[in-house]
PDB file of C-alpha atoms in Angstrom:
ATOM      1  CA  UNK A 691      -0.162   0.031  -0.048  1.00 54.00           C
ATOM      2  CA  UNK A 692       1.267   3.581  -0.947  1.00 55.00           C
ATOM      3  CA  UNK A 693       1.792   5.592   2.081  1.00 59.00           C
ATOM      4  CA  UNK A 694       3.338   8.622   0.743  1.00 61.00           C
ATOM      5  CA  UNK A 695       1.205  11.678   1.598  1.00 57.00           C
ATOM      6  CA  UNK A 696      -1.519  12.355  -1.146  1.00 58.00           C
ATOM      7  CA  UNK A 697      -0.028  16.257  -1.008  1.00 61.00           C
ATOM      8  CA  UNK A 698       3.409  16.320  -2.810  1.00 59.00           C
ATOM      9  CA  UNK A 699       3.809  19.801  -1.603  1.00 62.00           C
ATOM     10  CA  UNK A 700       4.237  18.364   1.882  1.00 69.00           C
ATOM     11  CA  UNK A 701       8.023  17.797   0.557  1.00 70.00           C
ATOM     12  CA  UNK A 702      10.576  20.101  -0.794  1.00 74.00           C
ATOM     13  CA  UNK A 703      13.149  17.550  -1.619  1.00 81.00           C
ATOM     14  CA  UNK A 704      13.431  13.741  -2.102  1.00 81.00           C
ATOM     15  CA  UNK A 705      16.418  11.668  -2.007  1.00 86.00           C
ATOM     16  CA  UNK A 706      16.819   7.731  -2.513  1.00 88.00           C
ATOM     17  CA  UNK A 707      19.697   5.167  -1.675  1.00 89.00           C
ATOM     18  CA  UNK A 708      19.337   1.583  -1.909  1.00 90.00           C
ATOM     19  CA  UNK A 709      15.824   0.704  -0.480  1.00 88.00           C
ATOM     20  CA  UNK A 710      14.947   3.776   1.116  1.00 90.00           C
ATOM     21  CA  UNK A 711      13.227   7.108  -0.126  1.00 87.00           C
ATOM     22  CA  UNK A 712      14.120  10.105   1.822  1.00 90.00           C
ATOM     23  CA  UNK A 713      11.960  13.027   2.088  1.00 87.00           C
ATOM     24  CA  UNK A 714      12.852  16.639   3.384  1.00 87.00           C
ATOM     25  CA  UNK A 715       9.546  18.287   4.895  1.00 80.00           C
ATOM     26  CA  UNK A 716       8.117  21.175   3.089  1.00 67.00           C
ATOM     27  CA  UNK A 717       8.791  23.480   6.247  1.00 70.00           C
ATOM     28  CA  UNK A 718      12.633  21.956   6.080  1.00 61.00           C
ATOM     29  CA  UNK A 719      12.640  20.989   9.693  1.00 74.00           C
ATOM     30  CA  UNK A 720      12.502  17.147   9.407  1.00 82.00           C
ATOM     31  CA  UNK A 721      13.338  14.197   7.323  1.00 88.00           C
ATOM     32  CA  UNK A 722      11.471  11.105   6.726  1.00 85.00           C
ATOM     33  CA  UNK A 723      12.873   7.800   5.755  1.00 90.00           C
ATOM     34  CA  UNK A 724      10.492   5.252   3.639  1.00 87.00           C
ATOM     35  CA  UNK A 725      11.455   1.709   3.597  1.00 89.00           C
ATOM     36  CA  UNK A 726      10.762  -0.245   0.316  1.00 87.00           C
ATOM     37  CA  UNK A 727       7.931  -2.436   0.759  1.00 85.00           C
ATOM     38  CA  UNK A 728       6.202  -4.854  -1.785  1.00 82.00           C
ATOM     39  CA  UNK A 729       5.145  -2.506  -4.666  1.00 79.00           C
ATOM     40  CA  UNK A 730       6.198   0.573  -3.229  1.00 80.00           C
ATOM     41  CA  UNK A 731       7.166   1.926   0.239  1.00 82.00           C
ATOM     42  CA  UNK A 732       5.928   1.585   3.913  1.00 83.00           C
ATOM     43  CA  UNK A 733       5.052   4.426   6.273  1.00 83.00           C
ATOM     44  CA  UNK A 734       7.687   7.058   6.762  1.00 83.00           C
ATOM     45  CA  UNK A 735       9.425   7.523  10.010  1.00 86.00           C
ATOM     46  CA  UNK A 736      11.014  10.624  11.264  1.00 88.00           C
ATOM     47  CA  UNK A 737      14.732   9.669  10.593  1.00 91.00           C
ATOM     48  CA  UNK A 738      16.675  12.670  12.258  1.00 90.00           C
ATOM     49  CA  UNK A 739      17.454  12.664  15.744  1.00 90.00           C
ATOM     50  CA  UNK A 740      17.452  16.572  15.911  1.00 84.00           C
ATOM     51  CA  UNK A 741      15.233  19.296  14.531  1.00 79.00           C
ATOM     52  CA  UNK A 742      16.359  21.467  11.696  1.00 80.00           C
ATOM     53  CA  UNK A 743      15.897  25.236  11.633  1.00 79.00           C
ATOM     54  CA  UNK A 744      13.470  26.036   8.947  1.00 76.00           C
ATOM     55  CA  UNK A 745      15.070  27.056   5.626  1.00 80.00           C
ATOM     56  CA  UNK A 746      13.124  27.347   2.279  1.00 78.00           C
ATOM     57  CA  UNK A 747      16.293  26.647   0.437  1.00 81.00           C
ATOM     58  CA  UNK A 748      17.368  23.586   1.807  1.00 87.00           C
ATOM     59  CA  UNK A 749      18.803  20.871  -0.138  1.00 91.00           C
ATOM     60  CA  UNK A 750      19.641  17.084   0.204  1.00 93.00           C
ATOM     61  CA  UNK A 751      21.591  14.379  -1.088  1.00 95.00           C
ATOM     62  CA  UNK A 752      21.870  10.721  -0.184  1.00 95.00           C
ATOM     63  CA  UNK A 753      24.462   7.827  -0.331  1.00 95.00           C
ATOM     64  CA  UNK A 754      25.408   5.769   2.695  1.00 93.00           C
ATOM     65  CA  UNK A 755      25.210   9.183   4.328  1.00 95.00           C
ATOM     66  CA  UNK A 756      22.703  11.840   4.191  1.00 95.00           C
ATOM     67  CA  UNK A 757      23.996  15.383   3.403  1.00 95.00           C
ATOM     68  CA  UNK A 758      21.513  18.310   4.133  1.00 93.00           C
ATOM     69  CA  UNK A 759      22.338  22.082   3.117  1.00 93.00           C
ATOM     70  CA  UNK A 760      20.354  24.394   5.425  1.00 90.00           C
ATOM     71  CA  UNK A 761      21.072  27.697   6.920  1.00 88.00           C
ATOM     72  CA  UNK A 762      24.159  28.264   5.178  1.00 91.00           C
ATOM     73  CA  UNK A 763      25.626  24.899   6.579  1.00 92.00           C
ATOM     74  CA  UNK A 764      26.249  21.552   5.010  1.00 95.00           C
ATOM     75  CA  UNK A 765      25.956  18.756   7.559  1.00 95.00           C
ATOM     76  CA  UNK A 766      26.687  15.129   7.191  1.00 96.00           C
ATOM     77  CA  UNK A 767      24.295  12.611   8.895  1.00 95.00           C
ATOM     78  CA  UNK A 768      24.730   9.223   9.873  1.00 95.00           C
ATOM     79  CA  UNK A 769      21.704   7.051  11.719  1.00 93.00           C
ATOM     80  CA  UNK A 770      19.840  10.434  12.101  1.00 93.00           C
ATOM     81  CA  UNK A 771      22.828  12.219  14.073  1.00 94.00           C
ATOM     82  CA  UNK A 772      25.153  14.935  12.637  1.00 94.00           C
ATOM     83  CA  UNK A 773      28.373  13.762  12.145  1.00 95.00           C
ATOM     84  CA  UNK A 774      30.190  16.654  10.809  1.00 96.00           C
ATOM     85  CA  UNK A 775      29.490  20.409   9.410  1.00 95.00           C
ATOM     86  CA  UNK A 776      31.525  20.981   6.424  1.00 97.00           C
ATOM     87  CA  UNK A 777      34.123  23.448   5.772  1.00 96.00           C
ATOM     88  CA  UNK A 778      32.658  26.344   3.887  1.00 95.00           C
ATOM     89  CA  UNK A 779      34.443  28.892   1.348  1.00 95.00           C
ATOM     90  CA  UNK A 780      35.308  32.471   2.151  1.00 94.00           C
ATOM     91  CA  UNK A 781      31.974  33.523   0.465  1.00 92.00           C
ATOM     92  CA  UNK A 782      29.499  30.856   1.752  1.00 93.00           C
ATOM     93  CA  UNK A 783      26.474  29.829  -0.528  1.00 94.00           C
ATOM     94  CA  UNK A 784      23.075  30.797   0.296  1.00 91.00           C
ATOM     95  CA  UNK A 785      21.451  27.706  -1.825  1.00 91.00           C
ATOM     96  CA  UNK A 786      23.169  24.478  -3.178  1.00 94.00           C
ATOM     97  CA  UNK A 787      22.179  21.688  -5.384  1.00 94.00           C
ATOM     98  CA  UNK A 788      23.919  18.769  -4.027  1.00 96.00           C
ATOM     99  CA  UNK A 789      25.329  15.585  -5.617  1.00 96.00           C
ATOM    100  CA  UNK A 790      26.808  12.442  -4.263  1.00 96.00           C
ATOM    101  CA  UNK A 791      27.085   8.967  -5.492  1.00 94.00           C
ATOM    102  CA  UNK A 792      27.820   5.463  -3.610  1.00 92.00           C
ATOM    103  CA  UNK A 793      31.433   4.888  -2.964  1.00 91.00           C
ATOM    104  CA  UNK A 794      32.646   8.277  -4.020  1.00 93.00           C
ATOM    105  CA  UNK A 795      34.686  10.155  -1.566  1.00 93.00           C
ATOM    106  CA  UNK A 796      33.438  13.558  -3.138  1.00 95.00           C
ATOM    107  CA  UNK A 797      30.424  15.732  -2.432  1.00 96.00           C
ATOM    108  CA  UNK A 798      29.700  18.284  -5.120  1.00 96.00           C
ATOM    109  CA  UNK A 799      27.569  21.551  -4.681  1.00 96.00           C
ATOM    110  CA  UNK A 800      26.136  23.888  -7.153  1.00 96.00           C
ATOM    111  CA  UNK A 801      26.089  27.391  -6.086  1.00 96.00           C
ATOM    112  CA  UNK A 802      24.320  28.915  -9.593  1.00 94.00           C
ATOM    113  CA  UNK A 803      23.857  32.380  -8.386  1.00 94.00           C
ATOM    114  CA  UNK A 804      27.632  32.810  -7.667  1.00 95.00           C
ATOM    115  CA  UNK A 805      28.445  30.699 -10.798  1.00 95.00           C
ATOM    116  CA  UNK A 806      30.550  27.981  -8.930  1.00 95.00           C
ATOM    117  CA  UNK A 807      30.916  24.442  -8.307  1.00 95.00           C
ATOM    118  CA  UNK A 808      32.348  23.434  -4.874  1.00 96.00           C
ATOM    119  CA  UNK A 809      33.892  20.145  -4.195  1.00 96.00           C
ATOM    120  CA  UNK A 810      34.443  18.559  -0.680  1.00 97.00           C
ATOM    121  CA  UNK A 811      35.842  15.268   0.427  1.00 96.00           C
ATOM    122  CA  UNK A 812      33.916  13.031   2.838  1.00 93.00           C
ATOM    123  CA  UNK A 813      35.876  14.446   5.778  1.00 95.00           C
ATOM    124  CA  UNK A 814      34.111  17.824   5.007  1.00 96.00           C
ATOM    125  CA  UNK A 815      37.255  19.510   3.862  1.00 97.00           C
ATOM    126  CA  UNK A 816      36.892  21.988   0.878  1.00 97.00           C
ATOM    127  CA  UNK A 817      38.841  20.266  -2.015  1.00 95.00           C
ATOM    128  CA  UNK A 818      38.185  22.913  -4.845  1.00 94.00           C
ATOM    129  CA  UNK A 819      36.074  25.469  -6.325  1.00 95.00           C
ATOM    130  CA  UNK A 820      35.371  26.232 -10.076  1.00 94.00           C
ATOM    131  CA  UNK A 821      33.935  29.269 -11.425  1.00 94.00           C
ATOM    132  CA  UNK A 822      32.343  29.859 -14.840  1.00 93.00           C
ATOM    133  CA  UNK A 823      29.748  32.363 -16.380  1.00 93.00           C
ATOM    134  CA  UNK A 824      27.948  28.898 -17.602  1.00 90.00           C
ATOM    135  CA  UNK A 825      27.282  27.740 -14.254  1.00 93.00           C
ATOM    136  CA  UNK A 826      24.597  30.297 -13.502  1.00 92.00           C
ATOM    137  CA  UNK A 827      22.082  28.430 -15.987  1.00 92.00           C
ATOM    138  CA  UNK A 828      22.701  24.916 -14.715  1.00 94.00           C
ATOM    139  CA  UNK A 829      19.144  23.439 -13.328  1.00 92.00           C
ATOM    140  CA  UNK A 830      20.782  19.688 -12.272  1.00 93.00           C
ATOM    141  CA  UNK A 831      23.833  18.284 -11.317  1.00 95.00           C
ATOM    142  CA  UNK A 832      24.877  14.536 -10.934  1.00 95.00           C
ATOM    143  CA  UNK A 833      28.276  12.949  -9.992  1.00 95.00           C
ATOM    144  CA  UNK A 834      29.846   9.990 -11.828  1.00 93.00           C
ATOM    145  CA  UNK A 835      33.242   9.022 -10.437  1.00 92.00           C
ATOM    146  CA  UNK A 836      35.488  11.883 -11.398  1.00 91.00           C
ATOM    147  CA  UNK A 837      33.110  13.490 -13.604  1.00 93.00           C
ATOM    148  CA  UNK A 838      30.167  15.980 -12.818  1.00 94.00           C
ATOM    149  CA  UNK A 839      27.404  16.072 -15.377  1.00 95.00           C
ATOM    150  CA  UNK A 840      25.710  19.591 -15.398  1.00 94.00           C
ATOM    151  CA  UNK A 841      22.273  20.280 -17.142  1.00 94.00           C
ATOM    152  CA  UNK A 842      20.488  23.348 -18.284  1.00 92.00           C
ATOM    153  CA  UNK A 843      17.053  23.523 -19.864  1.00 92.00           C
ATOM    154  CA  UNK A 844      18.446  22.695 -23.344  1.00 93.00           C
ATOM    155  CA  UNK A 845      21.775  20.912 -23.032  1.00 92.00           C
ATOM    156  CA  UNK A 846      23.999  18.554 -20.745  1.00 94.00           C
ATOM    157  CA  UNK A 847      27.683  18.804 -20.388  1.00 90.00           C
ATOM    158  CA  UNK A 848      30.273  17.121 -18.304  1.00 93.00           C
ATOM    159  CA  UNK A 849      33.273  18.266 -16.452  1.00 90.00           C
ATOM    160  CA  UNK A 850      36.200  15.869 -15.505  1.00 92.00           C
ATOM    161  CA  UNK A 851      37.441  16.351 -12.032  1.00 87.00           C
ATOM    162  CA  UNK A 852      41.428  16.154 -11.578  1.00 80.00           C
TER     163      UNK A 852
END
C-alpha cells in the first residue's frame, strides 16, 4: 500500500539510496525515511534525531550518508545524527544543489547564483572551487566517479575532475 502523503507539496526535496526514500519536509525541519515494501514504500518514519531550523532553500543528497544544506551549513548525517559540518568557502553559498554517489569520497555542490561548483571530500574539507559564467544556468547536477554532469534546460555537459 502506498503510504506517501497525497499532497506532494508536503515535501521540498526527495532523495533515494538502496531501498529507502528520503523526504525533507516542506517546512524543512524534518526528514522522513520510507523503507521499500512490496510494490512501493511503507510508512515513513522521522529519521533525524534532531530538529533542523526552517530553511526554504534547504537541499539534500543521499548515499550511505545523508547530506543536508540548510541555513548556510552543509552537514553530514549518519543514523539520524549529525556527524560533521563541512568547511565552507570564504563566501558561503545561500543555496546549493548537491550531488553524491555510492562509494565516492566527493560531495559536489552547485552554487548557481555565484556561478561556482564546490567540491568537498567525505571528511568535510573543501577540496576545490570552479567558477564559470555558464554555471549560472545549470538546473541539475550529478556525480559519476571523477566527472560531474551538468544540465541546463536545453543541454547537458560534463566536467572531469582532476
